[in-house]
Amino acid sequence: MFSPLAIRDFRRYYLGQTASAFGDSLTPLALAFAVLHLTGSPADLGIVVLSTRLPVIVLTLVGGAAGDRFSRRTIMLVADLLRFAAHGATAVLLITGTAQIWMLVVLQLVAGAGSAFFNPAAVGLIGSLAGRSTSRRPTPSSRSPAAPPRSSRWGWQGRWWRWSGRGGRC
């Protein structure tokens, strides 16, 4: 279970992502309090939250294609720098008291675009960092949609699976 952590590149990636995930989980909470402090409007809060998620919805396929075509590491670094700059600028605006809702929306659109490129590249990179020798062999349920679920290989569920005609398909 911990064997991928023995690989230096994967360990560095994992520790960095753990720290980043902690910060990413606090960002929506901080934004919610900031927006409500600025305007007190739930509608403004909804707009800012939507501006965070909208680029992810719209650009994730583009980010995945870019991750397949170009260096995943470079895409991840540029996307993280973009997110860092957007979150840093948001923090500066909020601390100095000069933030306005439109500024937060623009910065969250930028941060969301960074996430849309980072996430697909990260998914593709994990397998190569952990190495092929440490990855698990595919189970029948992950290899074939017709394979019975793990919990139903034995007992009446397994017999039903074979009798239904689904057990022999691959």
Coordinates of C-alpha atoms in Angstrom, one line a residue:
M1 CA 0.0 0.0 0.0
F2 CA 2.8 2.4 0.8
S3 CA 5.2 1.2 -1.9
P4 CA 4.7 4.1 -4.2
L5 CA 5.9 6.4 -1.4
A6 CA 9.3 4.8 -1.7
I7 CA 9.7 6.4 -5.2
R8 CA 11.2 9.9 -4.7
D9 CA 9.2 11.6 -7.5
F10 CA 5.9 10.2 -6.4
R11 CA 6.6 11.0 -2.7
R12 CA 7.4 14.7 -3.6
Y13 CA 4.3 14.9 -5.7
Y14 CA 2.1 13.4 -3.0
L15 CA 3.4 15.7 -0.3
G16 CA 3.0 18.7 -2.5
Q17 CA -0.5 17.8 -3.4
T18 CA -1.4 17.1 0.2
A19 CA -0.4 20.6 1.2
S20 CA -2.1 22.1 -1.9
A21 CA -5.3 20.2 -1.2
F22 CA -5.4 21.6 2.3
G23 CA -5.1 25.1 0.9
D24 CA -7.7 24.4 -1.8
S25 CA -10.1 23.2 0.8
L26 CA -9.9 26.4 2.8
T27 CA -10.3 28.8 -0.2
P28 CA -14.1 28.4 -0.7
L29 CA -14.6 29.0 3.0
A30 CA -12.4 32.1 3.1
L31 CA -14.1 33.4 -0.1
A32 CA -17.6 32.9 1.4
F33 CA -16.7 34.9 4.5
A34 CA -15.0 37.6 2.4
V35 CA -17.9 38.0 0.0
L36 CA -20.5 38.1 2.7
H37 CA -18.4 40.6 4.6
L38 CA -18.1 42.8 1.5
T39 CA -21.7 42.8 0.4
G40 CA -23.7 40.6 2.6
S41 CA -25.5 39.3 -0.5
P42 CA -26.1 35.6 -1.1
A43 CA -26.4 36.4 -4.8
D44 CA -22.9 37.8 -4.9
L45 CA -21.6 34.8 -3.1
G46 CA -23.3 32.5 -5.7
I47 CA -21.7 34.5 -8.5
V48 CA -18.2 34.2 -7.0
V49 CA -18.6 30.5 -6.3
L50 CA -19.9 29.9 -9.9
S51 CA -17.0 31.8 -11.3
T52 CA -14.7 29.3 -9.5
R53 CA -16.4 26.2 -11.0
L54 CA -17.5 27.5 -14.4
P55 CA -14.0 27.3 -16.0
V56 CA -13.5 23.8 -14.6
I57 CA -16.8 22.7 -16.3
V58 CA -15.9 24.4 -19.6
L59 CA -12.2 23.9 -19.9
T60 CA -11.5 20.4 -18.4
L61 CA -11.6 18.7 -21.7
V62 CA -9.2 21.2 -23.2
G63 CA -7.0 20.7 -20.2
G64 CA -7.1 16.9 -20.7
A65 CA -6.2 17.2 -24.4
A66 CA -3.3 19.6 -23.5
G67 CA -2.1 17.1 -20.8
D68 CA -2.0 14.4 -23.4
R69 CA -0.3 16.5 -26.0
F70 CA 2.3 18.4 -24.0
S71 CA 4.4 17.9 -20.9
R72 CA 2.2 17.1 -18.0
R73 CA 4.7 18.4 -15.5
T74 CA 5.0 21.7 -17.3
I75 CA 1.2 22.1 -17.5
M76 CA 0.9 21.3 -13.8
L77 CA 3.6 23.8 -12.8
V78 CA 2.1 26.6 -15.0
A79 CA -1.4 25.9 -13.8
D80 CA -0.3 25.9 -10.2
L81 CA 1.6 29.2 -10.6
L82 CA -1.6 30.6 -12.2
R83 CA -3.7 29.5 -9.3
F84 CA -1.1 30.7 -6.8
A85 CA -1.1 34.1 -8.5
A86 CA -4.9 34.4 -8.5
H87 CA -5.2 33.3 -4.9
G88 CA -2.4 35.6 -3.9
A89 CA -3.9 38.6 -5.6
T90 CA -7.3 37.7 -4.0
A91 CA -5.6 37.7 -0.6
V92 CA -3.8 41.0 -1.2
L93 CA -7.1 42.7 -2.4
L94 CA -9.0 41.4 0.7
I95 CA -6.3 42.3 3.2
T96 CA -5.8 45.8 1.8
G97 CA -9.6 46.3 1.7
T98 CA -9.7 47.2 -2.0
A99 CA -11.5 44.1 -3.2
Q100 CA -14.7 44.4 -5.2
I101 CA -16.9 41.6 -6.3
W102 CA -16.0 41.9 -10.0
M103 CA -12.3 41.5 -9.0
L104 CA -13.0 38.4 -7.1
V105 CA -15.0 37.0 -10.0
V106 CA -12.2 37.6 -12.4
L107 CA -9.5 36.1 -10.1
Q108 CA -11.7 33.0 -9.5
L109 CA -12.2 32.6 -13.2
V110 CA -8.4 32.5 -13.6
A111 CA -8.0 30.1 -10.6
G112 CA -10.7 27.9 -12.0
A113 CA -9.0 27.8 -15.4
G114 CA -5.7 26.7 -13.7
S115 CA -7.6 23.9 -12.0
A116 CA -9.2 22.9 -15.3
F117 CA -5.7 22.3 -16.8
F118 CA -4.0 21.0 -13.6
N119 CA -6.4 18.2 -12.7
P120 CA -6.4 16.2 -15.9
A121 CA -2.6 16.5 -16.2
A122 CA -2.2 15.3 -12.6
V123 CA -4.4 12.3 -13.2
G124 CA -2.3 11.3 -16.2
L125 CA 1.0 11.9 -14.3
I126 CA 0.3 9.7 -11.3
G127 CA 0.7 6.4 -13.1
S128 CA 4.0 7.4 -14.5
L129 CA 5.3 8.6 -11.2
A130 CA 4.4 5.5 -9.3
G131 CA 5.9 3.3 -11.9
R132 CA 4.5 0.2 -13.6
S133 CA 6.0 -2.3 -11.2
T134 CA 4.1 -0.9 -8.2
S135 CA 0.8 -0.5 -9.9
R136 CA -1.9 -3.2 -9.2
R137 CA -3.0 -5.6 -11.8
P138 CA -6.5 -4.9 -13.1
T139 CA -9.3 -6.8 -11.4
P140 CA -12.0 -8.5 -13.5
S141 CA -14.4 -5.7 -12.4
S142 CA -12.1 -3.0 -13.7
R143 CA -11.2 -4.9 -16.9
S144 CA -14.7 -5.7 -18.2
P145 CA -18.0 -4.1 -17.6
A146 CA -19.6 -7.5 -17.8
A147 CA -17.6 -8.9 -14.9
P148 CA -19.5 -9.3 -11.6
P149 CA -18.8 -6.9 -8.8
R150 CA -16.5 -8.2 -6.1
S151 CA -19.2 -8.7 -3.6
S152 CA -21.3 -10.9 -5.9
R153 CA -18.7 -13.5 -7.1
W154 CA -20.0 -16.1 -4.7
G155 CA -23.3 -17.1 -3.3
W156 CA -26.7 -16.5 -5.0
Q157 CA -25.5 -13.3 -6.6
G158 CA -22.7 -15.1 -8.5
R159 CA -25.1 -17.8 -9.6
W160 CA -27.5 -15.1 -10.8
W161 CA -24.7 -13.5 -12.7
R162 CA -23.8 -16.7 -14.5
W163 CA -27.5 -17.6 -15.2
S164 CA -28.3 -14.1 -16.5
G165 CA -25.8 -14.6 -19.4
R166 CA -23.6 -11.7 -18.3
G167 CA -20.9 -13.8 -16.8
G168 CA -19.4 -15.1 -20.0
R169 CA -19.0 -11.7 -21.8
C170 CA -15.8 -9.8 -21.8

